[in-house]
mmCIF file of N, CA and C in Angstrom:
data_model
loop_
_atom_site.group_PDB
_atom_site.id
_atom_site.type_symbol
_atom_site.label_atom_id
_atom_site.label_comp_id
_atom_site.label_asym_id
_atom_site.label_seq_id
_atom_site.Cartn_x
_atom_site.Cartn_y
_atom_site.Cartn_z
ATOM 1 N N MET A 1 14.301 -32.382 -5.771
ATOM 2 C CA MET A 1 13.464 -31.328 -6.288
ATOM 3 C C MET A 1 14.011 -30.823 -7.620
ATOM 4 N N LEU A 2 15.333 -30.840 -7.763
ATOM 5 C CA LEU A 2 15.917 -30.391 -9.011
ATOM 6 C C LEU A 2 15.641 -31.370 -10.145
ATOM 7 N N LEU A 3 15.477 -32.633 -9.815
ATOM 8 C CA LEU A 3 15.244 -33.632 -10.843
ATOM 9 C C LEU A 3 13.806 -33.641 -11.329
ATOM 10 N N VAL A 4 12.903 -33.147 -10.527
ATOM 11 C CA VAL A 4 11.492 -33.154 -10.893
ATOM 12 C C VAL A 4 11.141 -31.783 -11.474
ATOM 13 N N THR A 5 11.294 -31.657 -12.748
ATOM 14 C CA THR A 5 10.917 -30.415 -13.430
ATOM 15 C C THR A 5 9.886 -30.756 -14.488
ATOM 16 N N ARG A 6 9.042 -29.793 -14.771
ATOM 17 C CA ARG A 6 7.990 -30.004 -15.753
ATOM 18 C C ARG A 6 8.106 -28.919 -16.814
ATOM 19 N N LEU A 7 8.098 -29.337 -18.050
ATOM 20 C CA LEU A 7 8.136 -28.382 -19.141
ATOM 21 C C LEU A 7 6.732 -27.860 -19.388
ATOM 22 N N ALA A 8 6.615 -26.572 -19.564
ATOM 23 C CA ALA A 8 5.315 -25.969 -19.826
ATOM 24 C C ALA A 8 4.966 -26.160 -21.292
ATOM 25 N N PRO A 9 3.751 -26.575 -21.569
ATOM 26 C CA PRO A 9 3.336 -26.694 -22.967
ATOM 27 C C PRO A 9 3.352 -25.321 -23.645
ATOM 28 N N ALA A 10 3.408 -25.323 -24.945
ATOM 29 C CA ALA A 10 3.496 -24.074 -25.707
ATOM 30 C C ALA A 10 2.292 -23.182 -25.464
ATOM 31 N N GLN A 11 1.112 -23.774 -25.329
ATOM 32 C CA GLN A 11 -0.085 -22.957 -25.094
ATOM 33 C C GLN A 11 -0.017 -22.271 -23.736
ATOM 34 N N GLU A 12 0.514 -22.958 -22.737
ATOM 35 C CA GLU A 12 0.641 -22.351 -21.411
ATOM 36 C C GLU A 12 1.642 -21.201 -21.434
ATOM 37 N N ALA A 13 2.733 -21.364 -22.173
ATOM 38 C CA ALA A 13 3.710 -20.288 -22.297
ATOM 39 C C ALA A 13 3.095 -19.071 -22.988
ATOM 40 N N LEU A 14 2.257 -19.321 -23.992
ATOM 41 C CA LEU A 14 1.582 -18.221 -24.690
ATOM 42 C C LEU A 14 0.625 -17.506 -23.740
ATOM 43 N N ARG A 15 -0.121 -18.281 -22.916
ATOM 44 C CA ARG A 15 -1.032 -17.665 -21.947
ATOM 45 C C ARG A 15 -0.269 -16.818 -20.937
ATOM 46 N N ASN A 16 0.883 -17.323 -20.480
ATOM 47 C CA ASN A 16 1.693 -16.551 -19.529
ATOM 48 C C ASN A 16 2.203 -15.263 -20.155
ATOM 49 N N ALA A 17 2.606 -15.310 -21.407
ATOM 50 C CA ALA A 17 3.089 -14.113 -22.099
ATOM 51 C C ALA A 17 1.961 -13.099 -22.263
ATOM 52 N N MET A 18 0.770 -13.585 -22.600
ATOM 53 C CA MET A 18 -0.372 -12.674 -22.777
ATOM 54 C C MET A 18 -0.780 -12.059 -21.443
ATOM 55 N N ALA A 19 -0.697 -12.831 -20.369
ATOM 56 C CA ALA A 19 -1.033 -12.293 -19.041
ATOM 57 C C ALA A 19 -0.026 -11.224 -18.634
ATOM 58 N N GLY A 20 1.253 -11.433 -18.914
ATOM 59 C CA GLY A 20 2.272 -10.438 -18.617
ATOM 60 C C GLY A 20 2.070 -9.161 -19.415
ATOM 61 N N GLU A 21 1.667 -9.309 -20.659
ATOM 62 C CA GLU A 21 1.405 -8.144 -21.519
ATOM 63 C C GLU A 21 0.201 -7.365 -21.000
ATOM 64 N N ALA A 22 -0.835 -8.070 -20.563
ATOM 65 C CA ALA A 22 -2.021 -7.401 -20.029
ATOM 66 C C ALA A 22 -1.688 -6.675 -18.727
ATOM 67 N N ALA A 23 -0.839 -7.277 -17.904
ATOM 68 C CA ALA A 23 -0.437 -6.617 -16.654
ATOM 69 C C ALA A 23 0.367 -5.358 -16.949
ATOM 70 N N GLY A 24 1.230 -5.395 -17.951
ATOM 71 C CA GLY A 24 2.003 -4.218 -18.331
ATOM 72 C C GLY A 24 1.118 -3.093 -18.823
ATOM 73 N N THR A 25 0.108 -3.428 -19.605
ATOM 74 C CA THR A 25 -0.839 -2.425 -20.095
ATOM 75 C C THR A 25 -1.624 -1.824 -18.935
ATOM 76 N N ALA A 26 -2.018 -2.661 -17.989
ATOM 77 C CA ALA A 26 -2.760 -2.156 -16.820
ATOM 78 C C ALA A 26 -1.896 -1.214 -16.001
ATOM 79 N N ARG A 27 -0.595 -1.528 -15.854
ATOM 80 C CA ARG A 27 0.301 -0.653 -15.100
ATOM 81 C C ARG A 27 0.472 0.694 -15.788
ATOM 82 N N GLN A 28 0.471 0.710 -17.118
ATOM 83 C CA GLN A 28 0.636 1.976 -17.834
ATOM 84 C C GLN A 28 -0.589 2.859 -17.683
ATOM 85 N N SER A 29 -1.790 2.270 -17.633
ATOM 86 C CA SER A 29 -3.011 3.071 -17.506
ATOM 87 C C SER A 29 -3.351 3.381 -16.061
ATOM 88 N N GLU A 30 -2.643 2.765 -15.121
ATOM 89 C CA GLU A 30 -2.933 2.940 -13.703
ATOM 90 C C GLU A 30 -2.781 4.375 -13.206
ATOM 91 N N PRO A 31 -1.746 5.130 -13.563
ATOM 92 C CA PRO A 31 -1.603 6.489 -13.010
ATOM 93 C C PRO A 31 -2.785 7.406 -13.304
ATOM 94 N N GLU A 32 -3.448 7.229 -14.429
ATOM 95 C CA GLU A 32 -4.580 8.095 -14.741
ATOM 96 C C GLU A 32 -5.776 7.814 -13.843
ATOM 97 N N SER A 33 -5.898 6.590 -13.356
ATOM 98 C CA SER A 33 -7.067 6.234 -12.559
ATOM 99 C C SER A 33 -6.835 6.373 -11.059
ATOM 100 N N ARG A 34 -5.646 6.727 -10.633
ATOM 101 C CA ARG A 34 -5.369 6.868 -9.208
ATOM 102 C C ARG A 34 -6.033 8.115 -8.641
ATOM 103 N N PRO A 35 -6.569 8.019 -7.423
ATOM 104 C CA PRO A 35 -7.138 9.212 -6.792
ATOM 105 C C PRO A 35 -6.022 10.148 -6.334
ATOM 106 N N TYR A 36 -6.345 11.426 -6.201
ATOM 107 C CA TYR A 36 -5.349 12.395 -5.740
ATOM 108 C C TYR A 36 -6.040 13.537 -5.018
ATOM 109 N N SER A 37 -5.304 14.179 -4.120
ATOM 110 C CA SER A 37 -5.789 15.366 -3.420
ATOM 111 C C SER A 37 -5.255 16.628 -4.085
ATOM 112 N N ILE A 38 -3.995 16.561 -4.516
ATOM 113 C CA ILE A 38 -3.338 17.699 -5.174
ATOM 114 C C ILE A 38 -2.709 17.194 -6.457
ATOM 115 N N LYS A 39 -2.906 17.932 -7.542
ATOM 116 C CA LYS A 39 -2.316 17.554 -8.826
ATOM 117 C C LYS A 39 -1.683 18.776 -9.461
ATOM 118 N N SER A 40 -0.447 18.601 -9.915
ATOM 119 C CA SER A 40 0.252 19.656 -10.624
ATOM 120 C C SER A 40 1.005 19.009 -11.780
ATOM 121 N N GLY A 41 0.474 19.145 -12.973
ATOM 122 C CA GLY A 41 1.076 18.467 -14.117
ATOM 123 C C GLY A 41 0.904 16.963 -13.966
ATOM 124 N N ASP A 42 2.016 16.226 -14.040
ATOM 125 C CA ASP A 42 1.977 14.776 -13.849
ATOM 126 C C ASP A 42 2.113 14.377 -12.386
ATOM 127 N N PHE A 43 2.490 15.307 -11.527
ATOM 128 C CA PHE A 43 2.671 15.018 -10.102
ATOM 129 C C PHE A 43 1.319 14.914 -9.413
ATOM 130 N N ARG A 44 1.139 13.838 -8.651
ATOM 131 C CA ARG A 44 -0.096 13.639 -7.883
ATOM 132 C C ARG A 44 0.263 13.357 -6.430
ATOM 133 N N LEU A 45 -0.481 13.978 -5.529
ATOM 134 C CA LEU A 45 -0.285 13.772 -4.100
ATOM 135 C C LEU A 45 -1.630 13.414 -3.489
ATOM 136 N N LEU A 46 -1.668 12.284 -2.795
ATOM 137 C CA LEU A 46 -2.875 11.847 -2.101
ATOM 138 C C LEU A 46 -2.623 11.960 -0.609
ATOM 139 N N VAL A 47 -3.459 12.732 0.075
ATOM 140 C CA VAL A 47 -3.363 12.916 1.521
ATOM 141 C C VAL A 47 -4.492 12.105 2.158
ATOM 142 N N VAL A 48 -4.106 11.170 3.033
ATOM 143 C CA VAL A 48 -5.083 10.294 3.681
ATOM 144 C C VAL A 48 -5.005 10.500 5.193
ATOM 145 N N PRO A 49 -5.952 11.251 5.759
ATOM 146 C CA PRO A 49 -5.952 11.422 7.216
ATOM 147 C C PRO A 49 -6.631 10.234 7.894
ATOM 148 N N SER A 50 -6.185 9.910 9.097
ATOM 149 C CA SER A 50 -6.839 8.864 9.882
ATOM 150 C C SER A 50 -6.662 9.170 11.365
ATOM 151 N N LEU A 51 -7.429 8.477 12.171
ATOM 152 C CA LEU A 51 -7.423 8.709 13.606
ATOM 153 C C LEU A 51 -7.433 7.359 14.314
ATOM 154 N N SER A 52 -6.533 7.207 15.274
ATOM 155 C CA SER A 52 -6.432 5.962 16.027
ATOM 156 C C SER A 52 -6.726 6.262 17.486
ATOM 157 N N LEU A 53 -7.444 5.366 18.126
ATOM 158 C CA LEU A 53 -7.820 5.541 19.517
ATOM 159 C C LEU A 53 -7.462 4.266 20.275
ATOM 160 N N ASP A 54 -6.673 4.396 21.346
ATOM 161 C CA ASP A 54 -6.262 3.262 22.171
ATOM 162 C C ASP A 54 -6.604 3.556 23.625
ATOM 163 N N TRP A 55 -6.912 2.491 24.345
ATOM 164 C CA TRP A 55 -7.178 2.611 25.761
ATOM 165 C C TRP A 55 -6.369 1.560 26.498
ATOM 166 N N ASN A 56 -5.676 1.977 27.533
ATOM 167 C CA ASN A 56 -4.874 1.077 28.350
ATOM 168 C C ASN A 56 -5.417 1.148 29.771
ATOM 169 N N ASP A 57 -5.781 0.001 30.343
ATOM 170 C CA ASP A 57 -6.394 0.010 31.672
ATOM 171 C C ASP A 57 -5.387 -0.031 32.818
ATOM 172 N N ASN A 58 -4.104 -0.246 32.516
ATOM 173 C CA ASN A 58 -3.087 -0.266 33.571
ATOM 174 C C ASN A 58 -1.762 0.182 32.956
ATOM 175 N N ILE A 59 -1.549 1.484 32.887
ATOM 176 C CA ILE A 59 -0.398 2.019 32.155
ATOM 177 C C ILE A 59 0.932 1.731 32.833
ATOM 178 N N ARG A 60 0.934 1.541 34.148
ATOM 179 C CA ARG A 60 2.198 1.291 34.848
ATOM 180 C C ARG A 60 2.386 -0.179 35.198
ATOM 181 N N THR A 61 1.480 -1.017 34.777
ATOM 182 C CA THR A 61 1.488 -2.465 35.065
ATOM 183 C C THR A 61 1.731 -2.756 36.544
ATOM 184 N N SER A 62 1.019 -2.033 37.384
ATOM 185 C CA SER A 62 1.144 -2.247 38.831
ATOM 186 C C SER A 62 -0.128 -2.909 39.356
ATOM 187 N N LYS A 63 0.014 -3.604 40.470
ATOM 188 C CA LYS A 63 -1.136 -4.269 41.079
ATOM 189 C C LYS A 63 -1.924 -3.325 41.992
ATOM 190 N N ASP A 64 -1.251 -2.360 42.598
ATOM 191 C CA ASP A 64 -1.894 -1.506 43.598
ATOM 192 C C ASP A 64 -2.485 -0.229 43.004
ATOM 193 N N ASP A 65 -1.662 0.613 42.422
ATOM 194 C CA ASP A 65 -2.096 1.925 41.944
ATOM 195 C C ASP A 65 -2.334 1.880 40.428
ATOM 196 N N ARG A 66 -3.445 1.330 40.033
ATOM 197 C CA ARG A 66 -3.759 1.216 38.603
ATOM 198 C C ARG A 66 -4.263 2.549 38.064
ATOM 199 N N GLN A 67 -3.754 2.916 36.890
ATOM 200 C CA GLN A 67 -4.225 4.119 36.213
ATOM 201 C C GLN A 67 -4.516 3.755 34.767
ATOM 202 N N ASP A 68 -5.609 4.280 34.275
ATOM 203 C CA ASP A 68 -5.926 4.025 32.871
ATOM 204 C C ASP A 68 -5.591 5.253 32.040
ATOM 205 N N ASP A 69 -5.514 5.038 30.743
ATOM 206 C CA ASP A 69 -5.113 6.114 29.845
ATOM 207 C C ASP A 69 -5.812 5.933 28.505
ATOM 208 N N LEU A 70 -6.203 7.032 27.919
ATOM 209 C CA LEU A 70 -6.812 7.062 26.599
ATOM 210 C C LEU A 70 -5.837 7.770 25.661
ATOM 211 N N ILE A 71 -5.447 7.100 24.603
ATOM 212 C CA ILE A 71 -4.447 7.636 23.682
ATOM 213 C C ILE A 71 -5.115 7.925 22.339
ATOM 214 N N LEU A 72 -5.016 9.149 21.898
ATOM 215 C CA LEU A 72 -5.580 9.590 20.626
ATOM 216 C C LEU A 72 -4.425 9.902 19.683
ATOM 217 N N ARG A 73 -4.375 9.212 18.537
ATOM 218 C CA ARG A 73 -3.284 9.401 17.578
ATOM 219 C C ARG A 73 -3.813 9.876 16.238
ATOM 220 N N PRO A 74 -3.662 11.141 15.923
ATOM 221 C CA PRO A 74 -3.995 11.596 14.571
ATOM 222 C C PRO A 74 -2.848 11.223 13.626
ATOM 223 N N LEU A 75 -3.180 10.706 12.458
ATOM 224 C CA LEU A 75 -2.173 10.271 11.485
ATOM 225 C C LEU A 75 -2.479 10.880 10.124
ATOM 226 N N VAL A 76 -1.419 11.118 9.360
ATOM 227 C CA VAL A 76 -1.555 11.583 7.983
ATOM 228 C C VAL A 76 -0.619 10.759 7.121
ATOM 229 N N GLN A 77 -1.162 10.148 6.084
ATOM 230 C CA GLN A 77 -0.360 9.371 5.144
ATOM 231 C C GLN A 77 -0.289 10.157 3.835
ATOM 232 N N LEU A 78 0.922 10.314 3.320
ATOM 233 C CA LEU A 78 1.136 11.026 2.067
ATOM 234 C C LEU A 78 1.609 10.042 1.010
ATOM 235 N N ASN A 79 0.875 9.948 -0.095
ATOM 236 C CA ASN A 79 1.257 9.097 -1.219
ATOM 237 C C ASN A 79 1.502 10.003 -2.420
ATOM 238 N N ALA A 80 2.739 10.043 -2.874
ATOM 239 C CA ALA A 80 3.098 10.885 -4.012
ATOM 240 C C ALA A 80 3.444 9.998 -5.197
ATOM 241 N N SER A 81 3.067 10.436 -6.386
ATOM 242 C CA SER A 81 3.448 9.703 -7.593
ATOM 243 C C SER A 81 3.776 10.707 -8.693
ATOM 244 N N TYR A 82 4.810 10.381 -9.396
ATOM 245 C CA TYR A 82 5.237 11.156 -10.559
ATOM 246 C C TYR A 82 5.667 10.145 -11.605
ATOM 247 N N PRO A 83 4.791 9.830 -12.562
ATOM 248 C CA PRO A 83 5.137 8.790 -13.531
ATOM 249 C C PRO A 83 6.347 9.171 -14.368
ATOM 250 N N SER A 84 7.164 8.165 -14.631
ATOM 251 C CA SER A 84 8.359 8.416 -15.441
ATOM 252 C C SER A 84 7.953 8.583 -16.901
ATOM 253 N N LEU A 85 8.794 9.254 -17.625
ATOM 254 C CA LEU A 85 8.547 9.491 -19.039
ATOM 255 C C LEU A 85 8.922 8.254 -19.844
ATOM 256 N N SER A 86 8.115 7.916 -20.818
ATOM 257 C CA SER A 86 8.410 6.784 -21.697
ATOM 258 C C SER A 86 8.930 7.314 -23.016
ATOM 259 N N VAL A 87 10.007 6.730 -23.482
ATOM 260 C CA VAL A 87 10.584 7.109 -24.759
ATOM 261 C C VAL A 87 10.330 5.987 -25.743
ATOM 262 N N ILE A 88 9.652 6.299 -26.834
ATOM 263 C CA ILE A 88 9.345 5.300 -27.855
ATOM 264 C C ILE A 88 10.293 5.518 -29.031
ATOM 265 N N CYS A 89 11.048 4.490 -29.363
ATOM 266 C CA CYS A 89 11.981 4.595 -30.490
ATOM 267 C C CYS A 89 11.512 3.792 -31.663
#
C-alpha cells in the first residue's frame, strides 16, 4: 500500500485548496445563522425540549407474574455557543 501512491495533478490540488477556503468561509458565517433561544451579546443558547415514551411488557422478565410499565422521559438539550474573537494583523 505504501508503494502505490498517486500524485495529485496541479488542478486537483487547486480545487482542494479552493474547497478548503470555501469551508473556512462557511464556518465563519455559521454563527450568525444558527438558531437560538437566548442571546446576550455574542453568547447564544439554544434550548431543545423533547419527550421520550417507552413501554415494557415484562419489566421483571418473569414467566408467571408479568407486569408492564410505561416510561415517560422528558429531556432538555442545551447548546451554547460563544464565538471566539478573531484578530486580524
